[in-house]
mmCIF file of C-alpha atoms (C1' of nucleotides) in Angstrom:
data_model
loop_
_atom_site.group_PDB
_atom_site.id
_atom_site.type_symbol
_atom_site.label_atom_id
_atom_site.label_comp_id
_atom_site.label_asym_id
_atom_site.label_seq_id
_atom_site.Cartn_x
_atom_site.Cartn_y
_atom_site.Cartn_z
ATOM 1 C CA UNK A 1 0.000 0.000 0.000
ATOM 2 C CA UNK A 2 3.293 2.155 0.001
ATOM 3 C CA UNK A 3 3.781 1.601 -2.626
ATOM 4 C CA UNK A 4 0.480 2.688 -4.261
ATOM 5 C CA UNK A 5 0.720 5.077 -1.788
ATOM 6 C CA UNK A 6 3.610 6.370 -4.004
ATOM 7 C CA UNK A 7 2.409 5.722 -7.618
ATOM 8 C CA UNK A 8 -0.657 8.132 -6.586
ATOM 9 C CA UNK A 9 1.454 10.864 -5.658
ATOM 10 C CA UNK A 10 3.319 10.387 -8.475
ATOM 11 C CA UNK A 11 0.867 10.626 -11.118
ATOM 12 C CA UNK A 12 0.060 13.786 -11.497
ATOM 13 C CA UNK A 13 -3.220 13.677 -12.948
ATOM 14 C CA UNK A 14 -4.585 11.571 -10.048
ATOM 15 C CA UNK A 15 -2.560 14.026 -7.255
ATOM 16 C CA UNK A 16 -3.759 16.928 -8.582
ATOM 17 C CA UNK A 17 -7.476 15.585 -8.320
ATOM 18 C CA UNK A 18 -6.490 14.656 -4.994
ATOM 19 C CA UNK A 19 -5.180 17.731 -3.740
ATOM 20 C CA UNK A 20 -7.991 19.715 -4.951
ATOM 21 C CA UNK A 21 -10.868 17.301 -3.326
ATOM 22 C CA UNK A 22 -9.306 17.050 0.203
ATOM 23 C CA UNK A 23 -6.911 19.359 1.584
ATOM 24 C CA UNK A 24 -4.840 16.326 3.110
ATOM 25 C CA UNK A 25 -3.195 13.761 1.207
ATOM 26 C CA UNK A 26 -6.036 10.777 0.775
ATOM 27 C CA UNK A 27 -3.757 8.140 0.849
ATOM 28 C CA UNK A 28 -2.427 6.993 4.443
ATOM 29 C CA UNK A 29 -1.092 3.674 5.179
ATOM 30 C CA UNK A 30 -2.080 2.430 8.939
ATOM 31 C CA UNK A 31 -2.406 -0.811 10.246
ATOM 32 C CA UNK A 32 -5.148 -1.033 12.419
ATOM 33 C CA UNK A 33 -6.145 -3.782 14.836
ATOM 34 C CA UNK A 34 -8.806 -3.796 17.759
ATOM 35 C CA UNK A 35 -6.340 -2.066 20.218
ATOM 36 C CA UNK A 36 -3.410 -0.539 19.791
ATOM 37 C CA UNK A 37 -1.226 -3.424 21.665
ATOM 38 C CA UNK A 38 1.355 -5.074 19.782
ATOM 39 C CA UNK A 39 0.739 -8.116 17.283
ATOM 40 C CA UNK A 40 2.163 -10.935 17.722
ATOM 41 C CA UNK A 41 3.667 -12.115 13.945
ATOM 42 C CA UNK A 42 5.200 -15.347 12.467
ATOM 43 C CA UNK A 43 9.325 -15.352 12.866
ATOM 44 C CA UNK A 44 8.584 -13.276 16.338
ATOM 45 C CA UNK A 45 8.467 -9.945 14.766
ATOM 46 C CA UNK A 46 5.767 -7.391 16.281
ATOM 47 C CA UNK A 47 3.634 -5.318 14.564
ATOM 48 C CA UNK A 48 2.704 -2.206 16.358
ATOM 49 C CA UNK A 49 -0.995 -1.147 14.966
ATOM 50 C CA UNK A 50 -1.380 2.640 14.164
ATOM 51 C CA UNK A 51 -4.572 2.693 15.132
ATOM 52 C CA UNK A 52 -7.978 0.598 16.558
ATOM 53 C CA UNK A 53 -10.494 0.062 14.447
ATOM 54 C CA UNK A 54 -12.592 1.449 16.634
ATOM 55 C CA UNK A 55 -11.555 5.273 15.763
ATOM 56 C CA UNK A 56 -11.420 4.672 12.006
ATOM 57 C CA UNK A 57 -15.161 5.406 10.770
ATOM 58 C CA UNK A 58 -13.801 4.811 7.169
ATOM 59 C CA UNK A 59 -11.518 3.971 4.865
ATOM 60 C CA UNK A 60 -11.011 3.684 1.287
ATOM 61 C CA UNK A 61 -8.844 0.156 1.000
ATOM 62 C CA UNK A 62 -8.618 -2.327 3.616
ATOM 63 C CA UNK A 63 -5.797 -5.369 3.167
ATOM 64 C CA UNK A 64 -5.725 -8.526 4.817
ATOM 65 C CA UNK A 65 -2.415 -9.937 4.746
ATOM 66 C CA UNK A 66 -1.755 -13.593 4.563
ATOM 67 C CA UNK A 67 -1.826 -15.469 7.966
ATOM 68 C CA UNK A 68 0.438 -18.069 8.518
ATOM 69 C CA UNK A 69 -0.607 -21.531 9.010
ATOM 70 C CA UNK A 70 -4.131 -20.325 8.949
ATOM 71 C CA UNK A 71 -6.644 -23.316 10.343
ATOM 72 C CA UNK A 72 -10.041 -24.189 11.005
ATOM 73 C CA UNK A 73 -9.559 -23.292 14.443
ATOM 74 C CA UNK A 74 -7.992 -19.821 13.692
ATOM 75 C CA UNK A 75 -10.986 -19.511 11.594
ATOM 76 C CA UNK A 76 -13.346 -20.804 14.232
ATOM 77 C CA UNK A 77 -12.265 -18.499 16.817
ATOM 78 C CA UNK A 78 -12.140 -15.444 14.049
ATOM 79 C CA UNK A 79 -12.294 -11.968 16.277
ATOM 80 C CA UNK A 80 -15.759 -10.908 15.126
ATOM 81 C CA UNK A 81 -15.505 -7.056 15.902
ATOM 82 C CA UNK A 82 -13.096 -6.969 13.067
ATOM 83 C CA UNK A 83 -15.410 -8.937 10.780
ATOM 84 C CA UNK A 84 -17.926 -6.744 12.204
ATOM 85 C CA UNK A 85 -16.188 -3.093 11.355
ATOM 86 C CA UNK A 86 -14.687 -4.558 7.988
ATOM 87 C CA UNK A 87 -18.260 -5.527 6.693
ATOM 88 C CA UNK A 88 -19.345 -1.989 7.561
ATOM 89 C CA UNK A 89 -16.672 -0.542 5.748
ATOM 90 C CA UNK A 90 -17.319 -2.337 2.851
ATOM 91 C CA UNK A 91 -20.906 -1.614 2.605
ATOM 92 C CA UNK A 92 -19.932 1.983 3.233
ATOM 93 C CA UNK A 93 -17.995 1.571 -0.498
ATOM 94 C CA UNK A 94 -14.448 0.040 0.765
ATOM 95 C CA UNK A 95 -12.341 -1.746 -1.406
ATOM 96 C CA UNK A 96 -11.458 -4.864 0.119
ATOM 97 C CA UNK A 97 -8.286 -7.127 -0.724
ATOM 98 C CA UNK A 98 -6.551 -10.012 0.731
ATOM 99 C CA UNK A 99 -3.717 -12.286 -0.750
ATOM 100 C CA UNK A 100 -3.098 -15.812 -0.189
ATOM 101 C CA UNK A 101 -4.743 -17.632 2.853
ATOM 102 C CA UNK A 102 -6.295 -14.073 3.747
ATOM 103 C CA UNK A 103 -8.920 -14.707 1.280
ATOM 104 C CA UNK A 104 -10.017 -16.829 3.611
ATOM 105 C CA UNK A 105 -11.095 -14.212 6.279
ATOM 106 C CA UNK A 106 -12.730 -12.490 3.608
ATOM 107 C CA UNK A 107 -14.740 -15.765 3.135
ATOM 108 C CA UNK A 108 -15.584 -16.604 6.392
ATOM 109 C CA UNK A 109 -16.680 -12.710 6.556
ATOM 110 C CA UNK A 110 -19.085 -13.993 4.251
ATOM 111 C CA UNK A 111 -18.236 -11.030 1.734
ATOM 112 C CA UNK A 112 -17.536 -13.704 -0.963
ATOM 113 C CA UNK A 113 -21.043 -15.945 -1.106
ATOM 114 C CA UNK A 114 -21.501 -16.735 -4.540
ATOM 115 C CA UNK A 115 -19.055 -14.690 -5.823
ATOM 116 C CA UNK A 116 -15.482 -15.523 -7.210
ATOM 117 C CA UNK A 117 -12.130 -15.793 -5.274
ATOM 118 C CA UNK A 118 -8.770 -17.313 -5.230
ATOM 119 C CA UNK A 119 -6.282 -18.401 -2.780
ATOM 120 C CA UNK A 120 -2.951 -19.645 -2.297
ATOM 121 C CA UNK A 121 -2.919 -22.940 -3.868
ATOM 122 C CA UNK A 122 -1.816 -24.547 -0.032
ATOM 123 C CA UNK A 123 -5.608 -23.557 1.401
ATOM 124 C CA UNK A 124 -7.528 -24.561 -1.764
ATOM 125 C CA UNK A 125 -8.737 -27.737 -0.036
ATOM 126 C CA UNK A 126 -9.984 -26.109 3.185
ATOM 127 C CA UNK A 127 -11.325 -23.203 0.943
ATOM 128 C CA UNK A 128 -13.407 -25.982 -0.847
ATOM 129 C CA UNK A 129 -14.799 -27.825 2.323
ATOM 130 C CA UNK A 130 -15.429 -25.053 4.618
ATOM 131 C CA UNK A 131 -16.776 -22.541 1.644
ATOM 132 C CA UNK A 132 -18.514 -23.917 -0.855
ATOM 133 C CA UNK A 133 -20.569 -21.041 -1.337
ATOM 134 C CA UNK A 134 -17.787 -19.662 -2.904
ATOM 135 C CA UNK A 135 -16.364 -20.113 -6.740
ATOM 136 C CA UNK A 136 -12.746 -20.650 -6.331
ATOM 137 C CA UNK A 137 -10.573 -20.275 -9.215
ATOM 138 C CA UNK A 138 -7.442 -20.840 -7.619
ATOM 139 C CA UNK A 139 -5.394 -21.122 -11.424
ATOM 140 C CA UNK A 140 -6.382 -17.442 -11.446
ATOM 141 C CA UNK A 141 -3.493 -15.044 -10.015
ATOM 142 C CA UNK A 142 -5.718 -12.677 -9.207
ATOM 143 C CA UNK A 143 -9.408 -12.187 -8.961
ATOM 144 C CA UNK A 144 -11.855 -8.685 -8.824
ATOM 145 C CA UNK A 145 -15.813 -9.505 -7.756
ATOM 146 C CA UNK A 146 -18.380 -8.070 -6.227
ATOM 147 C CA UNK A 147 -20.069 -4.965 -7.017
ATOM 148 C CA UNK A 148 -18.184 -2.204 -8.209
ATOM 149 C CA UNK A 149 -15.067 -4.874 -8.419
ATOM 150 C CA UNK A 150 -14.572 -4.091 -4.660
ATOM 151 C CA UNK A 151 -13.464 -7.469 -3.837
ATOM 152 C CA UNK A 152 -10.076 -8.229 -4.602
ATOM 153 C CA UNK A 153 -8.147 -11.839 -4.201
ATOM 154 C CA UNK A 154 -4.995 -12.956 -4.771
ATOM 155 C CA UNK A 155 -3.128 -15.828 -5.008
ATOM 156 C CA UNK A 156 -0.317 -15.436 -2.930
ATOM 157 C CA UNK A 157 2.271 -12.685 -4.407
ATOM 158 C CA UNK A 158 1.499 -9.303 -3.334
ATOM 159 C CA UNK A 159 2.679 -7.289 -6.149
ATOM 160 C CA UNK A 160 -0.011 -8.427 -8.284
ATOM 161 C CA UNK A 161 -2.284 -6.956 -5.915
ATOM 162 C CA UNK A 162 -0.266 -3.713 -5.615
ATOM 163 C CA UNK A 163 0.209 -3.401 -9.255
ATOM 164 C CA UNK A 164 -3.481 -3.810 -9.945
ATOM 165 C CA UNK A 165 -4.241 -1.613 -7.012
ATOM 166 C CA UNK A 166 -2.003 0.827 -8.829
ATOM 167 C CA UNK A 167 -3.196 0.729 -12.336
ATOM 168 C CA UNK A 168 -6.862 1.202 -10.515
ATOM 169 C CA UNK A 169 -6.141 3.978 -8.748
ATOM 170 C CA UNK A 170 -2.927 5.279 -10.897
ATOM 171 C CA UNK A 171 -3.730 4.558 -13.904
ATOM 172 C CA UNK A 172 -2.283 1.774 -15.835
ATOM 173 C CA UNK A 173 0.669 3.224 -17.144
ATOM 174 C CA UNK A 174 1.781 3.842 -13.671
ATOM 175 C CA UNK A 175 1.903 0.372 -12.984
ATOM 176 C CA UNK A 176 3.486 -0.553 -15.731
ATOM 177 C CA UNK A 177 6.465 1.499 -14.444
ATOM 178 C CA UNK A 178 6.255 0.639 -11.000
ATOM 179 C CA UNK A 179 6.141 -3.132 -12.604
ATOM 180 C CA UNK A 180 9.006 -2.346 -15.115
ATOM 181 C CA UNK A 181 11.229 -0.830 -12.009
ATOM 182 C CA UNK A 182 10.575 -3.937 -9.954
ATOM 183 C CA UNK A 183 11.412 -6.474 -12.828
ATOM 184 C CA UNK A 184 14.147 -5.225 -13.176
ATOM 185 C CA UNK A 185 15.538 -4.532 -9.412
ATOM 186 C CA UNK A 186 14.349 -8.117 -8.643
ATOM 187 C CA UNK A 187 16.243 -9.495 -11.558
ATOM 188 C CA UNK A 188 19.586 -7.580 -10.633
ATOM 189 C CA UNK A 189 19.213 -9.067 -6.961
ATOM 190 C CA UNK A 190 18.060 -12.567 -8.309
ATOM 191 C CA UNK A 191 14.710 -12.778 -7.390
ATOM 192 C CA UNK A 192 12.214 -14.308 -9.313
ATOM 193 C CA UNK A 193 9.289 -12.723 -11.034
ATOM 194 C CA UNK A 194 7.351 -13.761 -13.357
ATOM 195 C CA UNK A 195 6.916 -10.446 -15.778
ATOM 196 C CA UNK A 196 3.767 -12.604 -16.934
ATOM 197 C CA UNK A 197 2.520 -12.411 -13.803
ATOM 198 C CA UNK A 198 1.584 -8.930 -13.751
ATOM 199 C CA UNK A 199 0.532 -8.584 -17.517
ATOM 200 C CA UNK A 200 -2.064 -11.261 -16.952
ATOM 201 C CA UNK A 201 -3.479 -8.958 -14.663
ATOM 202 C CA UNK A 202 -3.540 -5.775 -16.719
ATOM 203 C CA UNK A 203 -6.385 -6.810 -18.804
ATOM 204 C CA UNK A 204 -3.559 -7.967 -21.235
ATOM 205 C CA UNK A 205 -5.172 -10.501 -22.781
ATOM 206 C CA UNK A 206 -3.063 -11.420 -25.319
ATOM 207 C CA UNK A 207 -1.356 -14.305 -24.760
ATOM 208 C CA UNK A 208 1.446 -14.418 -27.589
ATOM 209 C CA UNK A 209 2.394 -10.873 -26.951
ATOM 210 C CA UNK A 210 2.615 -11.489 -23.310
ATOM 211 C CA UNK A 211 5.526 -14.114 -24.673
ATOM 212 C CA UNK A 212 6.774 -11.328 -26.290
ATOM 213 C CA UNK A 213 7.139 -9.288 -23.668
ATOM 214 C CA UNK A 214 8.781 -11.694 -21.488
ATOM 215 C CA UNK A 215 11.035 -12.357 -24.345
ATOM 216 C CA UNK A 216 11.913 -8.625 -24.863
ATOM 217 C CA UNK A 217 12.561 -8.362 -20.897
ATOM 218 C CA UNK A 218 15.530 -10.519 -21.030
ATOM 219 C CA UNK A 219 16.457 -9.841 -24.929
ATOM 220 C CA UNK A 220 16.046 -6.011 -24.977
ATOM 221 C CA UNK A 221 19.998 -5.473 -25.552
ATOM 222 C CA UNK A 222 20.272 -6.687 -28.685
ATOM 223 C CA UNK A 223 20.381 -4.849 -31.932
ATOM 224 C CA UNK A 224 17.111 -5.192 -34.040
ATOM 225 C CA UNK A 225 15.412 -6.414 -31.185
ATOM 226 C CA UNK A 226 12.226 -5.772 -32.653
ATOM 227 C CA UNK A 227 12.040 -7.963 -35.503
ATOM 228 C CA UNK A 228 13.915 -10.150 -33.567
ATOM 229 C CA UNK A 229 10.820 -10.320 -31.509
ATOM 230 C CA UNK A 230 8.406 -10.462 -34.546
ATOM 231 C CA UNK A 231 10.872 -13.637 -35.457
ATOM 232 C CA UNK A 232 10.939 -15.631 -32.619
ATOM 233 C CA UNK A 233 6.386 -14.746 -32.046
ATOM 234 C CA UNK A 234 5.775 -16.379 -35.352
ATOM 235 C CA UNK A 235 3.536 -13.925 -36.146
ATOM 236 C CA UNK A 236 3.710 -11.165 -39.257
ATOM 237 C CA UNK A 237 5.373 -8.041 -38.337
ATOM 238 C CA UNK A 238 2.060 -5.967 -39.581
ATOM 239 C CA UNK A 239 0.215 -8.146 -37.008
ATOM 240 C CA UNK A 240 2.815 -8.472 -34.458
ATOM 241 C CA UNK A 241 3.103 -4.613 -34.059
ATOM 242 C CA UNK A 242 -1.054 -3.809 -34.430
ATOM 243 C CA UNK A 243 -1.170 -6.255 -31.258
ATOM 244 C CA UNK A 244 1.601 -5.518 -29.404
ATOM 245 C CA UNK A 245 0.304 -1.908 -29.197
ATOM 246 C CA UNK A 246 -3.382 -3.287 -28.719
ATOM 247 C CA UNK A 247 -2.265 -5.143 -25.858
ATOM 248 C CA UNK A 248 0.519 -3.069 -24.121
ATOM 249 C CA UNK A 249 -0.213 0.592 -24.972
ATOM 250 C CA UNK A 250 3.315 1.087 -26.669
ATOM 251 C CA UNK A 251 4.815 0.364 -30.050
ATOM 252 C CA UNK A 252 7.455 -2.660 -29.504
ATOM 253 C CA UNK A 253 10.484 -0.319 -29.818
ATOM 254 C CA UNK A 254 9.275 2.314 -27.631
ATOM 255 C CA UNK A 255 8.751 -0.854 -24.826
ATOM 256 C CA UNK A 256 12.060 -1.475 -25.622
ATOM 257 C CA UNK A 257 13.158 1.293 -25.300
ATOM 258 C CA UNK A 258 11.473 1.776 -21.850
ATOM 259 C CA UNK A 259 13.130 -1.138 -20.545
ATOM 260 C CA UNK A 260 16.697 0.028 -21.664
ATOM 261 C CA UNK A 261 16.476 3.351 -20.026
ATOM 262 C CA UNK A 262 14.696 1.642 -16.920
ATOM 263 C CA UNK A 263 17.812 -0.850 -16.807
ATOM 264 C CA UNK A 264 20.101 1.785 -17.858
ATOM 265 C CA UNK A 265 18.433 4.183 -14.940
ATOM 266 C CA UNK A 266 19.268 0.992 -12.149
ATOM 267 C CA UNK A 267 22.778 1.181 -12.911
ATOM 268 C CA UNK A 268 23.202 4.746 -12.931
ATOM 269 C CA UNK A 269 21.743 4.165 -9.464
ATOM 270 C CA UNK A 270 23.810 1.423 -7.974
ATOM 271 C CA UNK A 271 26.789 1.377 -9.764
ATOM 272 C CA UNK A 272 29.545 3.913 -11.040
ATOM 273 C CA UNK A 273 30.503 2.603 -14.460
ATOM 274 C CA UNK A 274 31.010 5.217 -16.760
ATOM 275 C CA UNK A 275 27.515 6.355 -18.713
ATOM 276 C CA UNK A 276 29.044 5.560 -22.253
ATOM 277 C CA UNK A 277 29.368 1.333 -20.494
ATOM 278 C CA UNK A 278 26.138 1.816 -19.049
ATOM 279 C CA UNK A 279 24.101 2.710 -22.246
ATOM 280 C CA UNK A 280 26.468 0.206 -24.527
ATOM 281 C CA UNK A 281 25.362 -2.203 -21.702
ATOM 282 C CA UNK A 282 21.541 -1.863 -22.153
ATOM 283 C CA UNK A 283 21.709 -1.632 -26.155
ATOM 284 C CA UNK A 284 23.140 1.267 -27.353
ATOM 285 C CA UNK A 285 26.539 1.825 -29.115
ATOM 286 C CA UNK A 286 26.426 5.482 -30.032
ATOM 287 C CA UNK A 287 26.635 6.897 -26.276
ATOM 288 C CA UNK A 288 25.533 10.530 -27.480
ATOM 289 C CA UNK A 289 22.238 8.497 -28.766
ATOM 290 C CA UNK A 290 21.632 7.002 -25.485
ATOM 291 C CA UNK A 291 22.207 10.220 -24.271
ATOM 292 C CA UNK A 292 19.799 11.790 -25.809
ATOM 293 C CA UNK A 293 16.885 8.651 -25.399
ATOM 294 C CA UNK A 294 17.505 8.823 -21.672
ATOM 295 C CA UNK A 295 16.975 13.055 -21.627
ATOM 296 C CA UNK A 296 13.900 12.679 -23.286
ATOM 297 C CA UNK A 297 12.336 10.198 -21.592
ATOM 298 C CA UNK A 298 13.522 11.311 -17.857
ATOM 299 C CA UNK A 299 13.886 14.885 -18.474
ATOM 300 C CA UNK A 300 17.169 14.381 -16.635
ATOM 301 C CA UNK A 301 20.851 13.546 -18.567
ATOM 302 C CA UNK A 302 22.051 10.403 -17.185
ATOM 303 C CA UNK A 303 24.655 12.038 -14.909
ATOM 304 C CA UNK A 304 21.774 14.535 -13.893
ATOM 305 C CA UNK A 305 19.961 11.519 -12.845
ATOM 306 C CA UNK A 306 22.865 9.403 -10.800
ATOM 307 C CA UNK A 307 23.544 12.641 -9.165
ATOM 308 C CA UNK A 308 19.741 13.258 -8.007
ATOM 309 C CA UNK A 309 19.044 9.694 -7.262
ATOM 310 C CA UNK A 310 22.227 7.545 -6.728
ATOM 311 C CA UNK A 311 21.710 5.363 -3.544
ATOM 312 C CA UNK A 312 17.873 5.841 -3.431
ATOM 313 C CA UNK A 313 17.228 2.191 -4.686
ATOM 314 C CA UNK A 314 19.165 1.081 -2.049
ATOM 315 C CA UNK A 315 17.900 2.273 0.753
ATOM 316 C CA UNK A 316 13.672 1.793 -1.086
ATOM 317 C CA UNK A 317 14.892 -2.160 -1.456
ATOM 318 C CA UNK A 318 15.323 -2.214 2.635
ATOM 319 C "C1'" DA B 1 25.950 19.148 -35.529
ATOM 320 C "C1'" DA B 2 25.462 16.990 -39.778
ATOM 321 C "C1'" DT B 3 24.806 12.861 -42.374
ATOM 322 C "C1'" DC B 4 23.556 8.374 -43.774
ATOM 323 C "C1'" DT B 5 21.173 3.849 -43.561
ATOM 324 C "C1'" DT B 6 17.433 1.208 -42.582
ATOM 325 C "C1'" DA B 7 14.389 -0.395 -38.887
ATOM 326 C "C1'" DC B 8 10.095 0.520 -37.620
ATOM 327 C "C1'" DC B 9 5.312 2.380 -37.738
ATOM 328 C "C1'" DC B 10 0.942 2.934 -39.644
ATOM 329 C "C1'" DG B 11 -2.801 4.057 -42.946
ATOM 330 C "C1'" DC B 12 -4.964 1.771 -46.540
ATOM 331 C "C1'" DC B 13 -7.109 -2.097 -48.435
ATOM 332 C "C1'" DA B 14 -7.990 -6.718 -49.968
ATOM 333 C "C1'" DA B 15 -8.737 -11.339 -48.233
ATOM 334 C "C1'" DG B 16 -9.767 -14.877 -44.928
ATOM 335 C "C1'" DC C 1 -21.529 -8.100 -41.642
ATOM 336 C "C1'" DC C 2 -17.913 -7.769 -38.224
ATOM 337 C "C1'" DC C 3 -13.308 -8.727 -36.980
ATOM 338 C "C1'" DT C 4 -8.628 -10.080 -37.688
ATOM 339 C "C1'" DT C 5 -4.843 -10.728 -40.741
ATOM 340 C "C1'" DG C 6 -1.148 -9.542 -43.925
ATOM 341 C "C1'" DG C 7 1.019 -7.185 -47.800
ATOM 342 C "C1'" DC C 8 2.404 -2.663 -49.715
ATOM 343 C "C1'" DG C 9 4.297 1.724 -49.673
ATOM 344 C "C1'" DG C 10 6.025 5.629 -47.858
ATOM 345 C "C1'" DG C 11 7.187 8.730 -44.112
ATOM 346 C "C1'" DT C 12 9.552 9.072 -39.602
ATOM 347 C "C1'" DA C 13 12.948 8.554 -36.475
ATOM 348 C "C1'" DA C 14 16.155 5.095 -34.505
ATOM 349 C "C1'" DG C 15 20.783 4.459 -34.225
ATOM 350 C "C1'" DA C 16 25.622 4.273 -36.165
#
DNA sequence: AATCTTACCCGCCAAG
DNA sequence: CCCTTGGCGGGTAAGA
C-alpha cells in the first residue's frame, strides 16, 4: 500500500485531483487492529498497529495480509468485531483485498457468497470444504468480484495486488512502471518474477504478446530487437506490431526502449561505471544516442539523474 | 551538428 | 456483416 501510496502521488493527474478534493493527502497507510497493543507475527516480529479500528469510521482500501498456518480453528475463533467493522466498511464503499490464505477471512466474513475468489494454492482444499458457497478459481493469479469490483483476491504474491491496485487507482501506465522498475531490481538481486505475472493482470489478454514481452525483458539489448521479436512470435510483423500496441499501450520499440532506459536508470543508481558502459550495456553503441533517449524520456541527462538519485534504490529495497 | 542507412510504424485495403 | 490478418508503400525517427 506504500507503494500505491507512491504511484498516486506520483501521477500527477490523479494528485492533482487529490489535492484539490481534500486538503490532506487521501492516501495513508495504517495498520489497524482492535487495540493498539502489539501483534504478535510469524518469525517473532511485532507489529505495532497505528490505530484501533474502533476510531477509524472509514476507509477507502482495507488489506488482509496472509496469515500463517491459517486453520479451522484460527478460523473458528475469528475476532468478530473486526469482521464486524470490515463488513461496515465495505458496505460503506471500501475496497477490500486479501492475498493468499487471507482470502479466507474475507470468506468466512461472508463477503464472498456466490461470488469468485482465489487463494494460495496450499488452502484450496480447506477453501473448498469449509466454503462452498464460494467459486474458487485458484489457477487465477488474481481475482476482482463483487459490485463495483470491490473485492479483490490474490493468489499469494502481493505485487499483483499492488500493481493492480495501482493501475486502478494510478492509472495503468503507472503500474506498468512501478512493474518495469521492480522487474528489473528483482532481476539484478536474483529474485524471481514472473513479468507474466503482472501482464495477466492488466487486462492484457493477449497471450502471444505477453511471450513477447517476457522475451523482450531478457532480450532487450540486442540490436534489431524488434524484428527479432516479430521472429521468434511467429507472427507477421504488420500483425505483431497492431497487437503488441493493442495489448501493451506502446509500439514494440518504444517498450524497448522503456526497458533500456529503466535498466540503464538501475545502474546509474547502484553502480559507477562510466555512462558511455552503461548505455552500450543496455543496447546502445552510439553513447551521445543514449544520451539523448535517456533526456527525453527522464527529463534528466544520465549524470543529472545518478547525481539526483544515486543510492535511493538502495535504501527503497530495505 | 550533420549525415547516412534502414528499422520501424501505420494508414490503406484486400482477403480470410 | 464484423473482426482479424497480412502485404504494400512511404514517411519518420532510430541508431551508427
Amino acid at each position: 500500500l506504500s507503494l500505491l501510496y507512491r504511484a498516486v502521488q506520483s501521477s500527477t493527474e490523479q494528485y492533482r485531483a487529490v489535492q484539490s478534493s481534500t486538503e490532506q493527502s487521501v492516501f495513508k497507510t495504517k495498520i489497524v487492529s482492535t487495540t493498539r497493543d502489539p501483534v504478535a507475527c510469524f518469525a517473532g516480529i511485532n507489529i505495532f498497529p497505528h490505530q484501533s479500528i474502533f476510531d477509524l469510521q472509514n476507509t477507502d482500501i482495507i488489506y488482509f495480509s496472509p496469515v500463517a498456518k491459517l486453520s479451522d480453528e484460527i478460523l473458528d475463533h475469528k475476532n468478530q468485531e473486526i469482521m464486524t467493522w470490515v463488513r461496515k466498511m465495505y458496505q460503506q464503499g471500501a475496497t477490500v483485498c486479501a492475498s493468499g490464505s487471507g482470502s479466507l477471512i474475507l470468506a468466512e466474513m461472508g463477503l464472498l457468497d456466490g461470488l469468485e475468489a482465489t487463494t494460495h494454492w496450499t488452502y484450496v482444499d480447506i477453501y473448498r470444504r469449509r466454503y462452498p458457497q464460494v467459486i474458487l478459481c485458484e489457477n487465477r493469479t488474481l481475482v476482482q468480484t463483487g459490485e463495483g469490483q470491490k473485492l479483490v483476491t490474490t493468489s499469494g504474491a502481493w505485487q499483483d495486488l499492488v500493481l493492480y491496485l495501482i493501475a486502478r487507482y494510478a492509472g495503468t501506465e503507472a503500474a506498468i512502471q512501478i512493474a518495469k522498475i521492480f522487474l528489473i531490481q528483482w532481476n539484478l538481486d536474483n529474485l524471481e518474477l514472473s513479468f507474466a505475472s503482472f501482464q495477466d493482470n492488466l487486462q492484457n489478454s493477449d497471450a502471444l504478446i505477453q511471450t513477447a514481452q517476457k522475451w523482450l525483458a531478457q532480450n532487450f539489448h540486442q540490436p534489431n530487437v524488434v524484428s527479432a521479436a516479430v521472429h521468434v512470435s511467429g507472427l507477421t510483423s504488420r500483425t505483431f506490431n497492431r497487437r503488441f500496441k493493442q495489448a501493451t499501450g506502446f509500439t514494440p520499440i518504444a517498450y524497448t526502449q522503456n526497458l533500456r532506459i529503466e535498466q540503464a536508470k538501475i545502474h546509474l543508481e547502484i553502480t559507477d561505471k562510466p555512462i558511455d558502459a552503461i548505455g552500450a550495456a543496455v543496447g546502445y553503441e552510439d553513447s551521445s544516442f543514449f544520451r539523448l533517449l535517456f533526456q527525453r524520456v527522464t527529463g534528466l541527462t544520465p549524470s543529472a539523474y545518478r547525481r539526483k538519485f544515486k543510492g535511493s534504490v538502495a535504501n527503497n529495497v530495505t
